[in-house]
């Protein structure tokens, strides 16, 4: 076989060398702007520092940040807020994403347009999504209050951003709206890889639409579903812009997730060491979650 | 299989209703921008302004430094994408074609880096950039955005290169190309659509960032990116939703256009490296 001969003759040594050479710039850059900062972060979390001045002498090693963190009510509140957000928003994104994917997977006139529209919020920057919903939920002239009153759900206008539960709900609505298209796009890709024959065979056997969904569609989507779920949960877990611009973590810390708390401690109170400790905890959660994802998708590599 | 008439009607009704509901917030943004500010305070609300003020875009561009903010966003995104694409084309090709020692673990690390919270990296980067005196300069944003983009583009490109048969560059090498020449002259041109789609994704990531811009660029308004500028408008002009909406449309427009262009590649791109 000429190709095998070619490979044997010219490549092995040079191949290795070239592969490394091509990777070098990426390794160097990732080392400088991701790995090194991560080490700095872990290092800061074990020092009692207020302002990150890397040119100053290193403070002595201490676990005080972590001790304070685990004893702090705010930290456990942020964990609880983050947990609620992850559960509610991921579920919402999933239901809506699944429903829209199934919908636009049908063949109908205008299907291409429907597919385009359903995924459109994906293309709206998070900050702009916040502007849109902040206005929709405006307490005096927002459309939402008007609709709620028209529908007879409430009799006076709600001040969405001063009630803890209402602002938490608005944060969830914005995140679901911004996040569901991703689920929809991923699941649509999964749906389109299911052979049509499966459905035809099931129809011949007299399976109802519901049975086809439960016995063909959902099982075939399982691998995509798993990966998508982890990706969405991670996105909710670490999202910063939506909450920060919409509520700033308030009122009464009702929307203060771990990301918001990290940022507030670092750039609101300049407690860089303490903030880094929260960051390191979130990093550990992210690593565990991404490992879970890789375990679910063994062919990722 | 033919659908029954009732099923068809139901399907169309559901499709139209769903699209209308989900796209409504974007429609409302447009209506708000085109309405006179005092019209917005009338109840019942008008679902289309009597006299759309199309001039609002020109007016807002004249009143506020939005063009400058958009320019900053564009410069940051172009810089970050250029930097990221340069290193990740090489790395993606290497990960796809060569069995490099440590390549597997590097790939895993990159995948993990895709999931890092911005609020974690923003603290050490702030310290590093301060020492390098990059705070307030677009260079800080270019480097910070590269941390968002590189993990993403490297995976997408590796996935893309995997779909191109190796025989292509092997044939070129038989014809006398060097391995690097084969990559540059044969593989890169063939990958042009994938490269373009990946670069545009990188652009979207950079354009949408808020956290890094908020932290590194706060010193002078002239350095702000568009997203940062919009949030300051939201803070200061609580009542003028028309102007904020008009500015928001200008900021979202580039991404919406990219989305319309990319929609076909969206599926392949987003799923690359995660569910293959």
XYZ file of N, CA and C in Angstrom, chain A residues 49-236:
564
model
N -5.854 39.208 51.393
C -5.541 40.409 50.620
C -6.823 41.145 50.259
N -6.719 42.443 50.190
C -7.874 43.234 49.800
C -7.817 43.654 48.351
N -6.671 44.157 47.918
C -6.589 44.602 46.545
C -5.537 43.768 45.841
N -5.928 43.256 44.666
C -5.003 42.396 43.944
C -3.890 43.222 43.328
N -2.799 43.333 44.031
C -1.617 43.984 43.445
C -0.566 42.912 43.381
N -0.347 42.434 42.180
C 0.535 41.287 42.054
C 1.992 41.668 42.263
N 2.284 42.981 42.211
C 3.679 43.376 42.391
C 4.049 43.461 43.867
N 3.052 43.285 44.737
C 3.367 43.339 46.163
C 3.778 41.967 46.680
N 4.419 41.987 47.839
C 4.884 40.731 48.428
C 3.686 39.859 48.782
N 3.905 38.558 48.672
C 2.860 37.607 48.972
C 2.574 37.609 50.467
N 1.293 37.620 50.813
C 0.934 37.543 52.233
C 1.052 36.095 52.709
N 1.143 35.895 54.031
C 1.295 34.517 54.527
C 0.073 33.654 54.206
N 0.342 32.359 54.072
C -0.697 31.386 53.764
C -1.717 31.325 54.901
N -2.995 31.364 54.519
C -4.030 31.273 55.545
C -5.285 30.645 54.940
N -6.040 29.958 55.759
C -7.300 29.409 55.265
C -8.476 30.251 55.770
N -8.139 31.446 56.273
C -9.169 32.300 56.876
C -10.322 32.597 55.927
N -9.989 32.815 54.631
C -11.049 33.131 53.673
C -12.089 32.025 53.612
N -11.598 30.790 53.556
C -12.520 29.672 53.453
C -13.315 29.501 54.743
N -12.636 29.693 55.877
C -13.336 29.559 57.163
C -14.456 30.587 57.261
N -14.106 31.835 56.889
C -15.119 32.895 56.927
C -16.266 32.595 55.986
N -15.889 32.070 54.815
C -16.881 31.777 53.791
C -17.887 30.748 54.284
N -17.374 29.646 54.837
C -18.295 28.587 55.245
C -19.121 28.989 56.454
N -18.635 29.993 57.182
C -19.401 30.443 58.344
C -20.373 31.563 57.971
N -20.282 32.017 56.694
C -21.071 33.195 56.333
C -22.459 32.814 55.830
N -23.439 33.527 56.360
C -24.811 33.279 55.946
C -24.999 33.645 54.480
N -24.335 34.742 54.050
C -24.452 35.201 52.673
C -24.021 34.125 51.678
N -22.971 33.400 52.041
C -22.475 32.364 51.143
C -23.528 31.269 50.959
N -24.113 30.838 52.061
C -25.115 29.769 51.957
C -26.366 30.276 51.259
N -26.685 31.555 51.481
C -27.791 32.149 50.736
C -27.495 32.129 49.237
N -26.255 32.514 48.864
C -25.892 32.534 47.436
C -25.941 31.126 46.849
N -25.512 30.131 47.640
C -25.582 28.743 47.164
C -27.032 28.361 46.893
N -27.903 28.725 47.804
C -29.313 28.384 47.691
C -29.940 29.083 46.482
N -29.626 30.389 46.309
C -30.138 31.132 45.157
C -29.647 30.486 43.860
N -28.339 30.160 43.825
C -27.776 29.552 42.623
C -28.455 28.217 42.340
N -28.646 27.427 43.394
C -29.273 26.121 43.240
C -30.690 26.255 42.670
N -31.468 27.183 43.267
C -32.836 27.384 42.776
C -32.818 27.811 41.307
N -31.909 28.756 40.994
C -31.818 29.238 39.610
C -31.508 28.102 38.655
N -30.495 27.296 39.018
C -30.070 26.215 38.129
C -31.240 25.265 37.873
N -31.954 24.905 38.944
C -33.058 23.950 38.784
C -34.191 24.572 37.947
N -34.638 25.764 38.348
C -35.811 26.345 37.681
C -35.502 26.721 36.240
N -34.378 27.427 36.039
C -34.074 27.897 34.685
C -33.769 26.718 33.755
N -33.004 25.729 34.235
C -32.697 24.598 33.351
C -33.968 23.851 32.982
N -34.853 23.652 33.961
C -36.106 22.957 33.657
C -36.903 23.746 32.626
N -37.019 25.058 32.851
C -37.757 25.905 31.919
C -37.155 25.856 30.524
N -35.830 25.999 30.445
C -35.152 25.969 29.149
C -35.401 24.635 28.469
N -35.404 23.574 29.272
C -35.587 22.256 28.703
C -36.959 22.038 28.131
N -37.969 22.398 28.918
C -39.340 22.174 28.450
C -39.592 23.000 27.193
N -39.216 24.282 27.249
C -39.463 25.159 26.118
C -38.608 24.759 24.913
N -37.357 24.411 25.174
C -36.448 24.024 24.094
C -36.925 22.756 23.415
N -37.353 21.786 24.212
C -37.850 20.511 23.680
C -39.114 20.753 22.861
N -40.032 21.545 23.421
C -41.292 21.795 22.724
C -41.043 22.497 21.394
N -40.181 23.513 21.393
C -39.951 24.243 20.140
C -39.191 23.371 19.140
N -38.273 22.540 19.631
C -37.537 21.663 18.714
C -38.497 20.688 18.053
N -39.396 20.088 18.843
C -40.366 19.143 18.272
C -41.274 19.852 17.282
N -41.650 21.081 17.624
C -42.537 21.847 16.756
C -41.903 22.116 15.388
N -40.687 22.687 15.387
C -40.108 23.061 14.094
C -39.478 21.872 13.378
N -39.497 20.705 14.031
C -39.025 19.511 13.347
C -40.105 18.953 12.415
N -41.353 19.399 12.602
C -42.434 19.006 11.700
C -42.229 19.654 10.343
N -42.692 18.962 9.311
C -42.603 19.589 7.999
C -43.850 20.415 7.752
N -43.678 21.704 7.532
C -44.820 22.532 7.150
C -44.307 23.740 6.391
N -45.220 24.408 5.707
C -44.825 25.596 4.968
C -44.382 26.660 5.960
N -43.269 27.287 5.704
C -42.793 28.300 6.635
C -41.967 27.695 7.762
N -41.631 26.414 7.620
C -40.862 25.746 8.666
C -39.502 26.417 8.863
N -38.866 26.801 7.740
C -37.546 27.424 7.838
C -37.627 28.744 8.605
N -38.674 29.506 8.309
C -38.853 30.786 8.995
C -39.118 30.547 10.483
N -39.979 29.576 10.791
C -40.299 29.279 12.185
C -39.044 28.886 12.951
N -38.183 28.099 12.294
C -36.952 27.663 12.939
C -36.055 28.860 13.254
N -36.021 29.785 12.280
C -35.220 30.999 12.450
C -35.740 31.830 13.626
N -37.059 31.977 13.702
C -37.655 32.826 14.726
C -37.525 32.214 16.122
N -37.750 30.893 16.188
C -37.728 30.233 17.489
C -36.357 30.376 18.158
N -35.297 30.359 17.342
C -33.957 30.434 17.931
C -33.432 31.862 18.001
N -34.239 32.827 17.601
C -33.768 34.210 17.523
C -33.216 34.782 18.841
N -33.843 34.500 19.991
C -33.296 35.076 21.230
C -31.835 34.703 21.490
N -31.393 33.605 20.890
C -29.989 33.219 21.025
C -29.087 34.361 20.571
N -29.546 35.105 19.554
C -28.721 36.135 18.932
C -28.831 37.483 19.635
N -29.618 37.579 20.689
C -29.744 38.851 21.394
C -28.733 38.863 22.547
N -27.786 39.812 22.544
C -26.819 39.856 23.647
C -27.536 39.930 24.998
N -26.953 39.302 26.015
C -27.611 39.212 27.317
C -28.013 40.576 27.863
N -27.115 41.547 27.692
C -27.401 42.881 28.227
C -28.635 43.490 27.556
N -28.782 43.226 26.264
C -29.938 43.759 25.537
C -31.212 43.033 25.976
N -31.093 41.722 26.202
C -32.249 40.971 26.712
C -32.712 41.583 28.031
N -31.757 41.983 28.853
C -32.104 42.605 30.128
C -32.846 43.926 29.906
N -32.352 44.740 28.959
C -33.022 46.009 28.669
C -34.477 45.742 28.273
N -34.679 44.766 27.394
C -36.031 44.459 26.914
C -36.943 44.095 28.080
N -36.487 43.169 28.923
C -37.359 42.681 29.991
C -37.489 43.681 31.136
N -36.452 44.469 31.365
C -36.565 45.488 32.413
C -37.691 46.456 32.051
N -37.816 46.736 30.757
C -38.892 47.631 30.304
C -40.237 46.911 30.327
N -40.272 45.657 29.876
C -41.531 44.904 29.919
C -42.070 44.806 31.349
N -41.152 44.683 32.318
C -41.563 44.534 33.715
C -41.466 45.848 34.493
N -41.384 46.949 33.775
C -41.315 48.250 34.440
C -42.535 48.418 35.356
N -42.307 48.993 36.551
C -43.406 48.995 37.521
C -44.522 49.967 37.158
N -44.218 51.071 36.458
C -45.306 52.016 36.169
C -45.921 51.822 34.787
N -45.094 51.679 33.741
C -45.675 51.645 32.397
C -45.329 50.375 31.632
N -44.804 49.396 32.353
C -44.429 48.154 31.681
C -45.649 47.400 31.179
N -45.455 46.685 30.074
C -46.555 45.964 29.458
C -47.053 44.822 30.349
N -46.150 44.213 31.094
C -46.507 43.054 31.909
C -47.577 43.395 32.950
N -47.372 44.523 33.630
C -48.359 44.919 34.622
C -49.721 45.128 33.980
N -49.726 45.772 32.814
C -50.971 46.027 32.100
C -51.667 44.700 31.757
N -50.878 43.732 31.227
C -51.456 42.429 30.868
C -51.997 41.719 32.109
N -51.217 41.758 33.186
C -51.642 41.083 34.420
C -52.959 41.670 34.942
N -53.067 43.004 34.841
C -54.301 43.630 35.336
C -55.467 43.302 34.408
N -55.223 43.375 33.099
C -56.266 43.046 32.111
C -56.779 41.624 32.306
N -55.852 40.725 32.588
C -56.258 39.328 32.765
C -56.910 39.093 34.123
N -56.897 40.128 34.967
C -57.514 39.997 36.269
C -56.682 39.217 37.272
N -55.388 39.044 36.992
C -54.528 38.285 37.905
C -54.172 39.104 39.144
N -54.017 40.410 38.942
C -53.717 41.294 40.070
C -54.591 42.526 39.938
N -54.777 43.273 41.031
C -55.573 44.494 40.866
C -54.762 45.773 40.965
N -53.543 45.705 41.495
C -52.697 46.901 41.430
C -51.386 46.520 40.747
N -50.667 47.532 40.279
C -49.408 47.219 39.606
C -48.410 46.619 40.584
N -47.636 45.677 40.069
C -46.620 45.032 40.897
C -45.306 45.772 40.696
N -44.594 46.015 41.776
C -43.275 46.594 41.648
C -42.263 45.451 41.598
N -42.030 44.965 40.372
C -41.301 43.704 40.175
C -39.922 43.690 40.804
N -39.250 44.845 40.799
C -37.856 44.799 41.235
C -37.661 45.194 42.690
N -38.769 45.372 43.438
C -38.529 45.619 44.859
C -39.017 44.455 45.715
N -39.701 43.503 45.110
C -40.088 42.327 45.886
C -39.116 41.185 45.596
N -38.578 40.539 46.638
C -37.594 39.473 46.418
C -38.115 38.362 45.512
N -39.332 37.882 45.757
C -39.786 36.741 44.954
C -40.105 37.171 43.527
N -40.669 38.384 43.366
C -40.989 38.843 42.013
C -39.711 39.048 41.207
N -38.678 39.638 41.799
C -37.480 39.873 40.988
C -36.769 38.560 40.684
N -36.849 37.605 41.608
C -36.287 36.288 41.304
C -37.011 35.683 40.100
N -38.339 35.845 40.081
C -39.129 35.307 38.970
C -38.741 35.982 37.659
N -38.537 37.316 37.695
C -38.167 38.009 36.459
C -36.807 37.515 35.962
N -35.858 37.344 36.887
C -34.544 36.825 36.493
C -34.722 35.474 35.798
N -35.571 34.612 36.360
C -35.797 33.296 35.753
C -36.383 33.438 34.350
N -37.361 34.342 34.200
C -37.996 34.522 32.887
C -36.950 34.946 31.851
N -36.125 35.934 32.204
C -35.127 36.415 31.246
C -34.147 35.301 30.883
N -33.700 34.561 31.905
C -32.711 33.517 31.626
C -33.312 32.397 30.787
N -34.571 32.056 31.038
C -35.197 30.997 30.244
C -35.338 31.462 28.792
N -35.770 32.723 28.636
C -35.944 33.244 27.278
C -34.620 33.254 26.520
N -33.565 33.622 27.221
C -32.257 33.711 26.574
C -31.657 32.316 26.371
N -31.994 31.371 27.239
C -31.316 30.074 27.228
C -31.994 28.969 26.439
N -33.335 29.053 26.270
C -34.006 27.917 25.633
C -33.573 27.678 24.185
N -33.217 28.761 23.392
C -32.870 28.486 21.998
C -31.698 27.513 21.859
N -30.757 27.596 22.791
C -29.615 26.690 22.730
C -30.083 25.239 22.826
N -30.986 24.968 23.774
C -31.532 23.620 23.927
C -32.260 23.216 22.652
N -33.049 24.155 22.143
C -33.814 23.897 20.940
C -32.899 23.522 19.766
N -31.835 24.291 19.594
C -30.901 24.048 18.488
C -30.216 22.690 18.642
N -29.774 22.399 19.870
C -29.089 21.121 20.108
C -30.032 19.945 19.876
N -31.256 20.054 20.400
C -32.194 18.936 20.280
C -32.662 18.768 18.844
N -32.786 19.873 18.129
C -33.183 19.783 16.723
C -32.135 18.982 15.944
N -30.856 19.243 16.249
C -29.787 18.473 15.600
C -29.958 16.996 15.926
N -30.296 16.707 17.194
C -30.501 15.325 17.602
C -31.691 14.699 16.891
N -32.772 15.461 16.809
C -33.993 14.945 16.181
C -33.754 14.587 14.724
N -32.952 15.443 14.065
C -32.767 15.212 12.638
C -31.875 14.037 12.337
N -31.206 13.542 13.374
C -30.362 12.379 13.119
C -31.119 11.068 13.384
N -32.395 11.165 13.808
C -33.175 9.936 14.009
C -33.754 9.505 12.657
N -33.470 8.271 12.231
C -33.956 7.846 10.913
C -35.489 7.828 10.848
N -36.016 8.318 9.755
C -37.464 8.370 9.531
C -38.083 6.969 9.592
N -37.288 5.968 9.219
C -37.790 4.584 9.196
C -38.331 4.141 10.543
N -37.678 4.576 11.612
C -38.119 4.192 12.960
C -39.586 4.572 13.136
N -39.903 5.798 12.700
C -41.264 6.294 12.904
C -42.241 5.552 12.005
N -41.822 5.321 10.761
C -42.716 4.621 9.840
C -43.038 3.231 10.358
N -41.997 2.542 10.845
C -42.210 1.194 11.363
C -43.177 1.229 12.545
N -42.983 2.227 13.410
C -43.840 2.327 14.597
C -45.282 2.613 14.199
N -45.444 3.443 13.145
C -46.803 3.762 12.697
C -47.491 2.515 12.166
N -46.726 1.730 11.412
C -47.279 0.486 10.878
C -47.744 -0.406 12.024
N -46.950 -0.419 13.103
C -47.322 -1.226 14.273
C -48.420 -0.582 15.095
N -48.893 0.577 14.686
C -50.028 1.208 15.351
C -49.668 1.998 16.600
N -48.396 2.492 16.688
C -48.028 3.277 17.865
C -48.619 4.686 17.766
N -49.141 5.189 18.865
C -49.691 6.542 18.872
C -48.559 7.556 18.903
N -48.900 8.816 18.639
C -47.894 9.873 18.628
C -47.157 9.920 19.970
N -47.927 9.763 21.047
C -47.354 9.816 22.389
C -46.378 8.663 22.600
N -46.791 7.452 22.137
C -45.907 6.288 22.271
C -44.631 6.467 21.447
N -44.801 7.085 20.247
C -43.610 7.302 19.412
C -42.642 8.253 20.117
N -43.203 9.275 20.774
C -42.356 10.229 21.491
C -41.592 9.519 22.615
N -42.329 8.715 23.399
C -41.716 8.076 24.565
C -40.747 6.971 24.175
N -41.086 6.223 23.107
C -40.290 5.037 22.811
C -39.241 5.230 21.732
N -39.396 6.238 20.909
C -38.366 6.457 19.881
C -37.632 7.768 20.128
N -38.387 8.865 20.172
C -37.735 10.170 20.186
C -36.875 10.352 21.436
N -37.471 10.199 22.609
C -36.723 10.476 23.839
C -35.507 9.556 23.985
N -35.651 8.236 23.805
C -34.447 7.402 23.930
C -33.360 7.781 22.927
N -33.747 8.133 21.685
C -32.719 8.481 20.711
C -32.032 9.791 21.064
N -32.744 10.648 21.787
C -32.165 11.951 22.126
C -31.305 11.890 23.384
N -31.364 10.773 24.111
C -30.706 10.731 25.424
C -29.275 11.264 25.442
N -28.388 10.837 24.515
C -27.011 11.340 24.610
C -26.955 12.866 24.471
N -27.675 13.416 23.490
C -27.683 14.867 23.295
C -28.302 15.557 24.508
N -29.385 14.961 25.014
C -30.063 15.544 26.172
C -29.111 15.700 27.352
N -28.332 14.647 27.599
C -27.421 14.668 28.750
C -26.418 15.796 28.634
N -25.759 15.878 27.479
C -24.734 16.904 27.286
C -25.354 18.299 27.358
N -26.498 18.450 26.689
C -27.139 19.768 26.670
C -27.530 20.196 28.076
N -28.052 19.249 28.839
C -28.460 19.565 30.209
C -27.277 20.100 31.012
N -26.151 19.407 30.921
C -24.980 19.860 31.687
C -24.541 21.246 31.214
N -24.524 21.462 29.882
C -24.092 22.765 29.366
C -25.011 23.894 29.833
N -26.318 23.633 29.812
C -27.258 24.668 30.235
C -27.113 24.944 31.731
N -27.000 23.874 32.516
C -26.869 24.070 33.959
C -25.615 24.867 34.282
N -24.528 24.557 33.560
C -23.289 25.301 33.794
C -23.451 26.762 33.411
N -24.167 27.002 32.324
C -24.385 28.391 31.900
C -25.150 29.156 32.990
N -26.208 28.556 33.504
C -26.977 29.227 34.550
C -26.102 29.434 35.780
